[in-house]
Amino acid sequence: MSDQIKFIVDNLNKEPFRKNYNLITFDSLEPMQLLQVLSDVLAEIDPKQVVDIREEMPEQTAKRMLSLLGILKYRPPGNATDMSNFRQGLVIGSKPVIYPVLHWLLQRTNELKKRAYLARFLIKLEVPSEFLQDETVADTNKQYEDLMEAFKTLHKECEQLKTSGFSTAEIRRDISAMEEEKDQLIKRVERLKKRVETVQNHQRMLKIARQLRVEKEREEFLAQQKQEQKNQLFHAVQRLQRIQNQLKSMRHAAADAKPESLMKRLEEEIKFNSYMVTEKFPKELENKKKELHFLQKVVSEPAMGHSDLLELESKINEINTQISQLIEKKMMRNEPIEGKLSLYRQQASIISRKKEAKAEELQEAKEKLANLEREVSVKTNQTREFDGTEVLKGDEFKRYVSKLRSKSTVFKKKHQIIAEFKAEFGLLQRTEELLKQRHENIQHQLQTIEEKKGISGYSYTQEELERVSALKSEVDEVKGRTLDDMSEMVKRLNSLVSEKKSALAPVIKELRQLRQKCQELTQECDEKKSQYDSCAAGLESNRSKLEQEVRGLREECLQDESRYHYTNCMIKNLEVQLCRATDEMKTYVSSDQQEKRKAIREQYTKNIAEQENLGKKLREKQKAVRESHGPNMKQVKMWRDFEQLMECKKQCFLKQQSQTSIGQRNLLGIHISCFEETFI
């Protein structure tokens, strides 16, 4: 417990609480202050919980905290009885209840913040099944569930992006790579344009290819519209089936609804409800009141000791003996009327007990039925969400099973055919690869032949023309097939176009003028751009030549400079050496002895003589050391032994100082002088 309080105090003193508690001040907090601390911690997890406890009712505080702890999935220790104690302790601010809650909250604050944030959007509102029968309520509930699922997916994506570790440097690298790819594609398009410009009627072919692309895009758009219409039709059919199934179930339920059966059912319900209201519930209420009165009486009485308990036991024993005596007297009388009445009373009590038991069983069965109906409605809603169909029952399920069996046989046959097709596809794929290799080899040979003949690119342009002509023929076929379908659409569009033309006539006039201006400006821009490109190309070539020349001259200049500096350094070194040599010759040739002594040769000869003399002295010293090494080592060993002996005598003397006499001291001095003489 002390470790728990220490952990709570340490975390409350940190950010963002800053409470400045110690163990004593925290343990001496009053219940209201402790509840305020708990409320502050909950407010840090969920900002909606920022409340002053003094301005709030205790019931509201307990309800608010219990609801948030339930959302955060806090499980108090113990069973159901301890749960009531936990609620009561939370209301009164009990320390054994609040300390574990604070410890649990402060251990996982970040995790609980995330859970509280998600709980605002992911706690599902339970709508009763009878309200879901309404279409608007059902659609709204469906939209609510779809939005909840969308929020889940978006939150997962957000968490993945946070943990994925994408950096701005990687994004910049991707952008630069995309820009390079874009430049490459632009260059490739320009090369293709230049190659196409050499072909005859290339403008017409480009126009045809553009029309083909527009028609393909329109075809994709129409196919998308067709798919959307199919999906809408499918959803409408499913909704119709669902409504028809509901209508069937309602008719089936109303088929046996005769007035007599309805009246009988209502009478049974009225009897059951009247029994519950008039007999069972009053008895239960009476028993509860008795229990409450008895408990209040027990609570109001003072605490009992052992002697009080012994008195109560003796009274109970006396009352039991009196009861047994009265029963014996009654049995002795043996009145026949009373015997018959007792039999009837026993039968009536047995019947009443059976009636109560059956009523309880009936009530439990009704509750189970309501729960099962609720579960069935939830499961049906889930199945509708998954595949949009109702749950099949009875004969419909049997028919569905028979259909599945027939479909399974068909599926097996189709699966076998698909396997055969896959095998054949593998063979065809292999043959296609071989043919592609042969085609590449032939194409390479053809390109080499074209380069030799001086007509490179001829086969490529011929293939492009053939491909464009084939595409044109396919487009013509498609147009021929869809011409009848499009004629009616064209009529409608013509009518719409005529209406729009009348409305857009003034705008078109302005647009024509602007187009003319745009064409003139584009022509000027193209001319200027061509002039700029030619000028830039010439300047670029001149600039590259000049840069190469400048680069070569700079390299030569750097080499010459390095040679110049190297030769200067060599000349200076040689001059210094020459000066030293001339000075040496002057000093060596001069007749003055002092000048000769300053010469380097004389100095070196002098140093050599000094070193030779020093070497002789050291060799003599080494010889003397070698000769005296043995005796010196013996003397050192003797001095060490003498030192150990003296240390031992000193310790003995210190121990026996109080008992020794002056003569003994003189004797010790004599011994010491003797030892010194021997060692000397």
JSON list of N, CA, C and O in Angstrom, two decimals, residues 602-627:
[
{"chain": "A", "resi": 602, "resn": "GLU", "atom": "N", "xyz": [85.64, 21.51, -36.14]},
{"chain": "A", "resi": 602, "resn": "GLU", "atom": "CA", "xyz": [86.31, 21.49, -34.84]},
{"chain": "A", "resi": 602, "resn": "GLU", "atom": "C", "xyz": [85.33, 21.14, -33.72]},
{"chain": "A", "resi": 602, "resn": "GLU", "atom": "O", "xyz": [85.65, 20.38, -32.81]},
{"chain": "A", "resi": 603, "resn": "GLN", "atom": "N", "xyz": [84.16, 21.70, -33.81]},
{"chain": "A", "resi": 603, "resn": "GLN", "atom": "CA", "xyz": [83.15, 21.42, -32.77]},
{"chain": "A", "resi": 603, "resn": "GLN", "atom": "C", "xyz": [82.78, 19.94, -32.76]},
{"chain": "A", "resi": 603, "resn": "GLN", "atom": "O", "xyz": [82.67, 19.31, -31.70]},
{"chain": "A", "resi": 604, "resn": "TYR", "atom": "N", "xyz": [82.60, 19.34, -33.94]},
{"chain": "A", "resi": 604, "resn": "TYR", "atom": "CA", "xyz": [82.23, 17.93, -34.01]},
{"chain": "A", "resi": 604, "resn": "TYR", "atom": "C", "xyz": [83.37, 17.04, -33.50]},
{"chain": "A", "resi": 604, "resn": "TYR", "atom": "O", "xyz": [83.13, 16.05, -32.79]},
{"chain": "A", "resi": 605, "resn": "THR", "atom": "N", "xyz": [84.62, 17.40, -33.85]},
{"chain": "A", "resi": 605, "resn": "THR", "atom": "CA", "xyz": [85.76, 16.61, -33.34]},
{"chain": "A", "resi": 605, "resn": "THR", "atom": "C", "xyz": [85.87, 16.70, -31.83]},
{"chain": "A", "resi": 605, "resn": "THR", "atom": "O", "xyz": [86.16, 15.70, -31.14]},
{"chain": "A", "resi": 606, "resn": "LYS", "atom": "N", "xyz": [85.62, 17.91, -31.31]},
{"chain": "A", "resi": 606, "resn": "LYS", "atom": "CA", "xyz": [85.64, 18.09, -29.86]},
{"chain": "A", "resi": 606, "resn": "LYS", "atom": "C", "xyz": [84.56, 17.25, -29.17]},
{"chain": "A", "resi": 606, "resn": "LYS", "atom": "O", "xyz": [84.81, 16.59, -28.16]},
{"chain": "A", "resi": 607, "resn": "ASN", "atom": "N", "xyz": [83.33, 17.28, -29.73]},
{"chain": "A", "resi": 607, "resn": "ASN", "atom": "CA", "xyz": [82.21, 16.49, -29.16]},
{"chain": "A", "resi": 607, "resn": "ASN", "atom": "C", "xyz": [82.52, 15.00, -29.21]},
{"chain": "A", "resi": 607, "resn": "ASN", "atom": "O", "xyz": [82.21, 14.24, -28.28]},
{"chain": "A", "resi": 608, "resn": "ILE", "atom": "N", "xyz": [83.18, 14.57, -30.31]},
{"chain": "A", "resi": 608, "resn": "ILE", "atom": "CA", "xyz": [83.51, 13.14, -30.45]},
{"chain": "A", "resi": 608, "resn": "ILE", "atom": "C", "xyz": [84.51, 12.74, -29.37]},
{"chain": "A", "resi": 608, "resn": "ILE", "atom": "O", "xyz": [84.40, 11.67, -28.74]},
{"chain": "A", "resi": 609, "resn": "ALA", "atom": "N", "xyz": [85.54, 13.60, -29.14]},
{"chain": "A", "resi": 609, "resn": "ALA", "atom": "CA", "xyz": [86.54, 13.28, -28.11]},
{"chain": "A", "resi": 609, "resn": "ALA", "atom": "C", "xyz": [85.92, 13.22, -26.72]},
{"chain": "A", "resi": 609, "resn": "ALA", "atom": "O", "xyz": [86.20, 12.32, -25.93]},
{"chain": "A", "resi": 610, "resn": "GLU", "atom": "N", "xyz": [85.02, 14.18, -26.44]},
{"chain": "A", "resi": 610, "resn": "GLU", "atom": "CA", "xyz": [84.34, 14.18, -25.13]},
{"chain": "A", "resi": 610, "resn": "GLU", "atom": "C", "xyz": [83.51, 12.92, -24.94]},
{"chain": "A", "resi": 610, "resn": "GLU", "atom": "O", "xyz": [83.51, 12.31, -23.86]},
{"chain": "A", "resi": 611, "resn": "GLN", "atom": "N", "xyz": [82.81, 12.51, -25.97]},
{"chain": "A", "resi": 611, "resn": "GLN", "atom": "CA", "xyz": [81.97, 11.31, -25.86]},
{"chain": "A", "resi": 611, "resn": "GLN", "atom": "C", "xyz": [82.82, 10.06, -25.69]},
{"chain": "A", "resi": 611, "resn": "GLN", "atom": "O", "xyz": [82.44, 9.13, -24.97]},
{"chain": "A", "resi": 612, "resn": "GLU", "atom": "N", "xyz": [83.99, 10.01, -26.36]},
{"chain": "A", "resi": 612, "resn": "GLU", "atom": "CA", "xyz": [84.87, 8.85, -26.19]},
{"chain": "A", "resi": 612, "resn": "GLU", "atom": "C", "xyz": [85.39, 8.77, -24.76]},
{"chain": "A", "resi": 612, "resn": "GLU", "atom": "O", "xyz": [85.44, 7.69, -24.17]},
{"chain": "A", "resi": 613, "resn": "ASN", "atom": "N", "xyz": [85.78, 9.95, -24.18]},
{"chain": "A", "resi": 613, "resn": "ASN", "atom": "CA", "xyz": [86.24, 9.97, -22.78]},
{"chain": "A", "resi": 613, "resn": "ASN", "atom": "C", "xyz": [85.14, 9.52, -21.83]},
{"chain": "A", "resi": 613, "resn": "ASN", "atom": "O", "xyz": [85.37, 8.75, -20.89]},
{"chain": "A", "resi": 614, "resn": "LEU", "atom": "N", "xyz": [83.93, 10.02, -22.08]},
{"chain": "A", "resi": 614, "resn": "LEU", "atom": "CA", "xyz": [82.79, 9.63, -21.24]},
{"chain": "A", "resi": 614, "resn": "LEU", "atom": "C", "xyz": [82.53, 8.14, -21.34]},
{"chain": "A", "resi": 614, "resn": "LEU", "atom": "O", "xyz": [82.23, 7.46, -20.34]},
{"chain": "A", "resi": 615, "resn": "GLY", "atom": "N", "xyz": [82.68, 7.56, -22.55]},
{"chain": "A", "resi": 615, "resn": "GLY", "atom": "CA", "xyz": [82.48, 6.12, -22.72]},
{"chain": "A", "resi": 615, "resn": "GLY", "atom": "C", "xyz": [83.50, 5.32, -21.96]},
{"chain": "A", "resi": 615, "resn": "GLY", "atom": "O", "xyz": [83.20, 4.27, -21.37]},
{"chain": "A", "resi": 616, "resn": "LYS", "atom": "N", "xyz": [84.78, 5.77, -21.95]},
{"chain": "A", "resi": 616, "resn": "LYS", "atom": "CA", "xyz": [85.82, 5.07, -21.20]},
{"chain": "A", "resi": 616, "resn": "LYS", "atom": "C", "xyz": [85.50, 5.05, -19.71]},
{"chain": "A", "resi": 616, "resn": "LYS", "atom": "O", "xyz": [85.62, 4.03, -19.03]},
{"chain": "A", "resi": 617, "resn": "LYS", "atom": "N", "xyz": [85.09, 6.23, -19.18]},
{"chain": "A", "resi": 617, "resn": "LYS", "atom": "CA", "xyz": [84.75, 6.31, -17.75]},
{"chain": "A", "resi": 617, "resn": "LYS", "atom": "C", "xyz": [83.59, 5.38, -17.39]},
{"chain": "A", "resi": 617, "resn": "LYS", "atom": "O", "xyz": [83.61, 4.70, -16.37]},
{"chain": "A", "resi": 618, "resn": "LEU", "atom": "N", "xyz": [82.58, 5.36, -18.23]},
{"chain": "A", "resi": 618, "resn": "LEU", "atom": "CA", "xyz": [81.42, 4.50, -17.95]},
{"chain": "A", "resi": 618, "resn": "LEU", "atom": "C", "xyz": [81.79, 3.03, -18.01]},
{"chain": "A", "resi": 618, "resn": "LEU", "atom": "O", "xyz": [81.27, 2.22, -17.22]},
{"chain": "A", "resi": 619, "resn": "ARG", "atom": "N", "xyz": [82.69, 2.65, -18.93]},
{"chain": "A", "resi": 619, "resn": "ARG", "atom": "CA", "xyz": [83.11, 1.24, -18.99]},
{"chain": "A", "resi": 619, "resn": "ARG", "atom": "C", "xyz": [83.88, 0.85, -17.73]},
{"chain": "A", "resi": 619, "resn": "ARG", "atom": "O", "xyz": [83.68, -0.25, -17.20]},
{"chain": "A", "resi": 620, "resn": "GLU", "atom": "N", "xyz": [84.74, 1.76, -17.25]},
{"chain": "A", "resi": 620, "resn": "GLU", "atom": "CA", "xyz": [85.47, 1.48, -16.01]},
{"chain": "A", "resi": 620, "resn": "GLU", "atom": "C", "xyz": [84.50, 1.35, -14.82]},
{"chain": "A", "resi": 620, "resn": "GLU", "atom": "O", "xyz": [84.65, 0.46, -13.98]},
{"chain": "A", "resi": 621, "resn": "LYS", "atom": "N", "xyz": [83.53, 2.24, -14.81]},
{"chain": "A", "resi": 621, "resn": "LYS", "atom": "CA", "xyz": [82.54, 2.19, -13.72]},
{"chain": "A", "resi": 621, "resn": "LYS", "atom": "C", "xyz": [81.74, 0.89, -13.79]},
{"chain": "A", "resi": 621, "resn": "LYS", "atom": "O", "xyz": [81.43, 0.27, -12.76]},
{"chain": "A", "resi": 622, "resn": "GLN", "atom": "N", "xyz": [81.38, 0.47, -15.01]},
{"chain": "A", "resi": 622, "resn": "GLN", "atom": "CA", "xyz": [80.64, -0.79, -15.19]},
{"chain": "A", "resi": 622, "resn": "GLN", "atom": "C", "xyz": [81.45, -1.97, -14.68]},
{"chain": "A", "resi": 622, "resn": "GLN", "atom": "O", "xyz": [80.92, -2.90, -14.04]},
{"chain": "A", "resi": 623, "resn": "LYS", "atom": "N", "xyz": [82.77, -1.93, -14.97]},
{"chain": "A", "resi": 623, "resn": "LYS", "atom": "CA", "xyz": [83.63, -3.02, -14.53]},
{"chain": "A", "resi": 623, "resn": "LYS", "atom": "C", "xyz": [83.68, -3.09, -13.00]},
{"chain": "A", "resi": 623, "resn": "LYS", "atom": "O", "xyz": [83.58, -4.17, -12.39]},
{"chain": "A", "resi": 624, "resn": "ALA", "atom": "N", "xyz": [83.79, -1.90, -12.36]},
{"chain": "A", "resi": 624, "resn": "ALA", "atom": "CA", "xyz": [83.83, -1.87, -10.89]},
{"chain": "A", "resi": 624, "resn": "ALA", "atom": "C", "xyz": [82.50, -2.36, -10.29]},
{"chain": "A", "resi": 624, "resn": "ALA", "atom": "O", "xyz": [82.48, -3.08, -9.29]},
{"chain": "A", "resi": 625, "resn": "VAL", "atom": "N", "xyz": [81.40, -1.98, -10.91]},
{"chain": "A", "resi": 625, "resn": "VAL", "atom": "CA", "xyz": [80.08, -2.42, -10.41]},
{"chain": "A", "resi": 625, "resn": "VAL", "atom": "C", "xyz": [79.94, -3.92, -10.53]},
{"chain": "A", "resi": 625, "resn": "VAL", "atom": "O", "xyz": [79.41, -4.59, -9.64]},
{"chain": "A", "resi": 626, "resn": "ARG", "atom": "N", "xyz": [80.41, -4.49, -11.67]},
{"chain": "A", "resi": 626, "resn": "ARG", "atom": "CA", "xyz": [80.33, -5.94, -11.83]},
{"chain": "A", "resi": 626, "resn": "ARG", "atom": "C", "xyz": [81.16, -6.67, -10.77]},
{"chain": "A", "resi": 626, "resn": "ARG", "atom": "O", "xyz": [80.73, -7.70, -10.24]},
{"chain": "A", "resi": 627, "resn": "GLU", "atom": "N", "xyz": [82.34, -6.12, -10.46]},
{"chain": "A", "resi": 627, "resn": "GLU", "atom": "CA", "xyz": [83.19, -6.78, -9.47]},
{"chain": "A", "resi": 627, "resn": "GLU", "atom": "C", "xyz": [82.58, -6.71, -8.07]},
{"chain": "A", "resi": 627, "resn": "GLU", "atom": "O", "xyz": [82.67, -7.66, -7.30]}
]
